[in-house]
Amino acid sequence: MIELAFSILAADFAHLADEIARAERGGGTIVHVDVMDGHFVPNITFGPPVVKAIRPVTKLPLDCHLMIEDPDQFIPAFAEAGANMVSVHVEVCRHLNRTLQHIIDHGMGAGVVINPATPVEMLIEVLPMVHHVLVMSVNPGFGGQKFLPRSVERIAHLRRLREEMGLNFRIEVDGGVAHDTVASVVEAGADMLVAGSAIFEKGKTEKNAREFLRIARKAAGEKTTRVKAVPRPGKKTLPRRVPRAGR
């Protein structure tokens, strides 16, 4: 099922609960939280306190993308704050297998992220243990960047690997995914679509989300937009609609 993981990086921070509600009414099924430390990427954003603050205002799963230099140190804090999924960059993890297992041991779905210049092949050894792979379709650090066309082939490459290895991890894409680019990434194999600037707009957030999903699901050949149940706030297990990888 195609899902919209709306990125609150583009939301109005002064009215975050309302912004999340609008995106959810438009069909968004995942809250994407971009965590940046000003070191691994040239920006500083959210941390565990923000995740803890938004946990009570939505039943949707919280997908935390850690763009930080020392993710291992913060994994327990994000679990305690109520995150459902945590993804880490292959470029920054000294012992990637250990870090991913650390996430799993804390009851969250483990994701691995690759930047635009990182070869997909670097992920092969950990694919059986991840819940999702996040393909960066821009260089991480800032919202509103232009989509990198080469990302489409990288997504297709991951889809082929998934089929060849008999796995069922999700394929997430983040960066410049908008109404004019979403069809191509869906056709390539992505099913978790991170979008922020394309969704959050004063007075149009709900409409933007609905139209975005209409285009995406049409490209995927889906005939239904029914949203399944999601976990209650604070629960740290995976959403039921998302199977664990490798099973």
Coordinates of C-alpha atoms in Angstrom, one line a residue:
M1 CA 0.0 0.0 0.0
I2 CA 1.3 3.5 -0.9
E3 CA 1.6 5.7 2.1
L4 CA 2.2 9.4 2.6
A5 CA 4.8 10.1 5.3
F6 CA 4.3 13.8 5.6
S7 CA 7.4 15.7 6.8
I8 CA 6.7 18.1 9.6
L9 CA 9.9 19.9 8.7
A10 CA 7.7 22.0 6.3
A11 CA 4.9 22.5 8.7
D12 CA 4.0 25.6 10.7
F13 CA 5.8 24.9 14.0
A14 CA 3.6 27.2 16.0
H15 CA 0.6 25.1 15.1
L16 CA 2.1 21.7 14.7
A17 CA -0.8 19.7 16.2
D18 CA -3.2 21.3 13.8
E19 CA -0.9 20.8 10.8
I20 CA -0.5 17.1 11.6
A21 CA -4.3 16.8 11.9
R22 CA -4.8 18.5 8.5
A23 CA -2.3 16.2 6.7
E24 CA -3.9 13.2 8.4
R25 CA -7.4 14.2 7.2
G26 CA -5.9 14.4 3.7
G27 CA -4.9 10.8 3.9
G28 CA -1.4 10.9 5.4
T29 CA -0.6 7.8 7.4
I30 CA 2.9 8.4 8.8
V31 CA 4.4 11.4 10.5
H32 CA 8.0 11.9 9.3
V33 CA 10.3 13.6 11.7
D34 CA 13.7 14.9 10.3
V35 CA 16.3 14.9 13.1
M36 CA 19.4 16.9 12.3
D37 CA 22.4 17.8 14.5
G38 CA 24.2 20.5 12.5
H39 CA 27.2 18.2 12.1
F40 CA 26.3 15.4 9.7
V41 CA 24.1 17.8 7.8
P42 CA 24.2 21.6 7.9
N43 CA 21.0 22.2 9.8
I44 CA 19.6 21.7 13.3
T45 CA 16.0 20.6 13.8
F46 CA 14.1 18.3 16.2
G47 CA 15.0 16.0 19.0
P48 CA 13.3 13.5 21.4
P49 CA 11.4 16.3 23.3
V50 CA 9.5 17.2 20.1
V51 CA 8.7 13.6 19.4
K52 CA 7.4 13.2 22.9
A53 CA 5.3 16.4 22.5
I54 CA 3.6 15.3 19.3
R55 CA 3.1 11.7 20.4
P56 CA -0.2 12.4 22.3
V57 CA -1.7 14.5 19.5
T58 CA -1.8 11.7 16.8
K59 CA -2.3 8.0 16.6
L60 CA -0.2 7.8 13.4
P61 CA 3.2 6.1 13.6
L62 CA 6.2 8.4 14.1
D63 CA 9.0 7.8 11.6
C64 CA 12.2 9.4 12.9
H65 CA 15.0 10.0 10.3
L66 CA 18.2 10.5 12.2
M67 CA 20.6 12.7 10.2
I68 CA 23.1 12.8 13.1
E69 CA 26.7 11.7 13.8
D70 CA 26.1 9.5 16.8
P71 CA 22.6 7.8 16.4
D72 CA 23.4 5.0 18.9
Q73 CA 23.5 7.5 21.7
F74 CA 19.9 8.7 21.0
I75 CA 18.1 5.6 20.0
P76 CA 16.8 4.8 23.6
A77 CA 15.6 8.4 24.0
F78 CA 13.6 8.3 20.7
A79 CA 12.1 4.9 21.8
E80 CA 11.1 6.4 25.1
A81 CA 9.6 9.5 23.4
G82 CA 7.2 7.2 21.4
A83 CA 8.9 6.7 18.0
N84 CA 7.6 3.8 16.0
M85 CA 10.4 3.7 13.3
V86 CA 13.9 5.0 13.4
S87 CA 16.2 5.2 10.4
V88 CA 20.0 5.8 10.4
H89 CA 22.5 6.7 7.6
V90 CA 24.9 4.0 6.4
E91 CA 27.4 6.8 5.9
V92 CA 27.7 7.6 9.6
C93 CA 27.3 4.2 11.3
R94 CA 30.6 2.5 12.2
H95 CA 28.9 -0.8 13.0
L96 CA 25.7 -0.6 11.0
N97 CA 24.4 -4.1 12.0
R98 CA 24.8 -3.3 15.7
T99 CA 23.0 0.1 15.3
L100 CA 20.1 -1.5 13.5
Q101 CA 19.8 -4.2 16.1
H102 CA 19.9 -1.6 18.8
I103 CA 16.8 0.0 17.2
I104 CA 15.0 -3.4 16.9
D105 CA 15.9 -4.2 20.5
H106 CA 14.1 -1.0 21.5
G107 CA 10.9 -2.2 19.9
M108 CA 11.0 0.1 16.8
G109 CA 11.2 -0.6 13.0
A110 CA 14.8 -0.2 11.9
G111 CA 15.5 1.7 8.7
V112 CA 18.7 2.4 6.8
V113 CA 19.3 5.5 4.7
I114 CA 21.5 6.1 1.7
N115 CA 22.6 9.5 0.4
P116 CA 22.5 10.2 -3.4
A117 CA 26.2 9.3 -3.9
T118 CA 26.2 6.1 -1.8
P119 CA 26.0 2.8 -3.8
V120 CA 22.9 0.7 -3.2
E121 CA 25.2 -2.4 -2.9
M122 CA 26.5 -1.2 0.4
L123 CA 23.1 -2.2 2.0
I124 CA 23.0 -5.8 0.8
E125 CA 24.3 -7.3 4.1
V126 CA 21.7 -5.6 6.3
L127 CA 18.6 -5.8 4.0
P128 CA 17.3 -8.9 5.7
M129 CA 17.0 -7.1 9.1
V130 CA 15.5 -3.8 8.1
H131 CA 11.9 -2.6 8.1
H132 CA 12.6 -0.1 5.4
V133 CA 15.3 1.5 3.2
L134 CA 15.1 5.3 2.8
V135 CA 16.5 6.6 -0.5
M136 CA 17.5 10.2 -0.3
S137 CA 16.6 11.9 -3.6
V138 CA 18.3 15.1 -2.5
N139 CA 21.4 15.8 -0.4
P140 CA 20.1 15.8 3.1
G141 CA 19.9 18.9 5.3
F142 CA 17.2 21.2 3.9
G143 CA 13.6 20.9 2.7
G144 CA 12.4 22.2 -0.6
Q145 CA 15.3 20.9 -2.7
K146 CA 14.9 19.7 -6.3
F147 CA 14.4 16.0 -6.9
L148 CA 17.5 14.2 -8.3
P149 CA 16.3 12.1 -11.3
R150 CA 19.0 9.4 -10.8
S151 CA 17.1 8.4 -7.7
V152 CA 14.5 6.6 -9.8
E153 CA 17.0 4.0 -10.9
R154 CA 18.3 3.6 -7.4
I155 CA 14.7 2.9 -6.2
A156 CA 14.3 0.4 -9.0
H157 CA 17.6 -1.3 -8.1
L158 CA 16.4 -1.8 -4.5
R159 CA 13.1 -3.2 -5.7
R160 CA 15.0 -5.8 -7.8
L161 CA 17.2 -6.7 -4.8
R162 CA 14.1 -7.1 -2.7
E163 CA 12.6 -9.5 -5.2
E164 CA 15.9 -11.4 -5.8
M165 CA 16.5 -11.8 -2.0
G166 CA 12.9 -12.8 -1.2
L167 CA 12.5 -9.9 1.3
N168 CA 9.6 -7.5 2.0
F169 CA 11.2 -4.4 3.4
R170 CA 9.5 -1.1 2.5
I171 CA 11.1 1.4 0.1
E172 CA 10.9 5.0 1.3
V173 CA 12.0 8.0 -0.7
D174 CA 12.7 11.5 0.6
G175 CA 13.6 14.8 -1.1
G176 CA 11.8 16.8 -3.8
V177 CA 8.9 14.3 -4.0
A178 CA 6.0 16.3 -5.2
H179 CA 2.9 16.1 -7.4
D180 CA 5.1 16.2 -10.5
T181 CA 7.6 13.6 -9.4
V182 CA 5.7 11.2 -7.2
A183 CA 4.4 9.0 -10.1
S184 CA 7.9 8.1 -11.3
V185 CA 9.1 7.1 -7.8
V186 CA 6.1 4.9 -7.2
E187 CA 6.4 3.2 -10.6
A188 CA 10.1 2.5 -9.7
G189 CA 9.0 0.7 -6.5
A190 CA 8.8 3.2 -3.7
D191 CA 5.8 2.8 -1.3
M192 CA 6.6 5.1 1.6
L193 CA 6.6 8.6 0.2
V194 CA 8.1 11.5 2.3
A195 CA 6.7 14.9 1.3
G196 CA 6.8 18.2 3.1
S197 CA 6.9 21.3 1.0
A198 CA 4.4 19.6 -1.4
I199 CA 1.9 19.0 1.4
F200 CA 2.0 21.8 3.9
E201 CA 0.5 25.1 2.6
K202 CA -1.7 27.5 4.4
G203 CA -5.3 26.6 3.8
K204 CA -4.4 23.8 1.3
T205 CA -2.7 21.1 3.3
E206 CA -5.5 18.6 3.4
K207 CA -6.3 19.2 -0.3
N208 CA -2.6 18.8 -1.2
A209 CA -2.2 15.6 0.6
R210 CA -5.3 14.1 -1.0
E211 CA -4.3 15.0 -4.5
F212 CA -0.7 13.8 -3.9
L213 CA -2.0 10.4 -2.8
R214 CA -4.4 10.3 -5.7
I215 CA -1.6 10.6 -8.2
A216 CA 0.7 8.2 -6.3
R217 CA -2.0 5.5 -5.9
K218 CA -3.0 5.8 -9.6
A219 CA 0.6 5.3 -10.6
A220 CA 0.7 2.2 -8.3
G221 CA -2.5 0.8 -9.8
E222 CA -4.3 0.9 -6.4
K223 CA -8.1 1.0 -6.4
T224 CA -8.6 1.8 -2.8
T225 CA -7.5 4.5 -0.4
R226 CA -8.8 2.9 2.7
V227 CA -6.5 3.6 5.7
K228 CA -6.1 0.8 8.2
A229 CA -5.9 1.1 11.9
V230 CA -2.8 2.6 13.5
P231 CA -1.3 2.1 17.0
R232 CA -2.3 4.0 20.0
P233 CA -0.1 6.9 21.1
G234 CA 3.1 5.9 22.9
K235 CA 3.1 2.3 21.6
K236 CA 6.5 1.4 20.3
T237 CA 5.6 -1.6 18.1
L238 CA 5.3 -1.4 14.4
P239 CA 2.0 -0.5 12.8
R240 CA 0.0 -3.6 12.0
R241 CA -0.3 -2.7 8.3
V242 CA 3.5 -2.8 7.9
P243 CA 5.0 -6.3 8.0
R244 CA 8.5 -6.8 9.4
A245 CA 11.2 -7.3 6.8
G246 CA 12.6 -10.7 6.0
R247 CA 9.4 -12.7 6.9

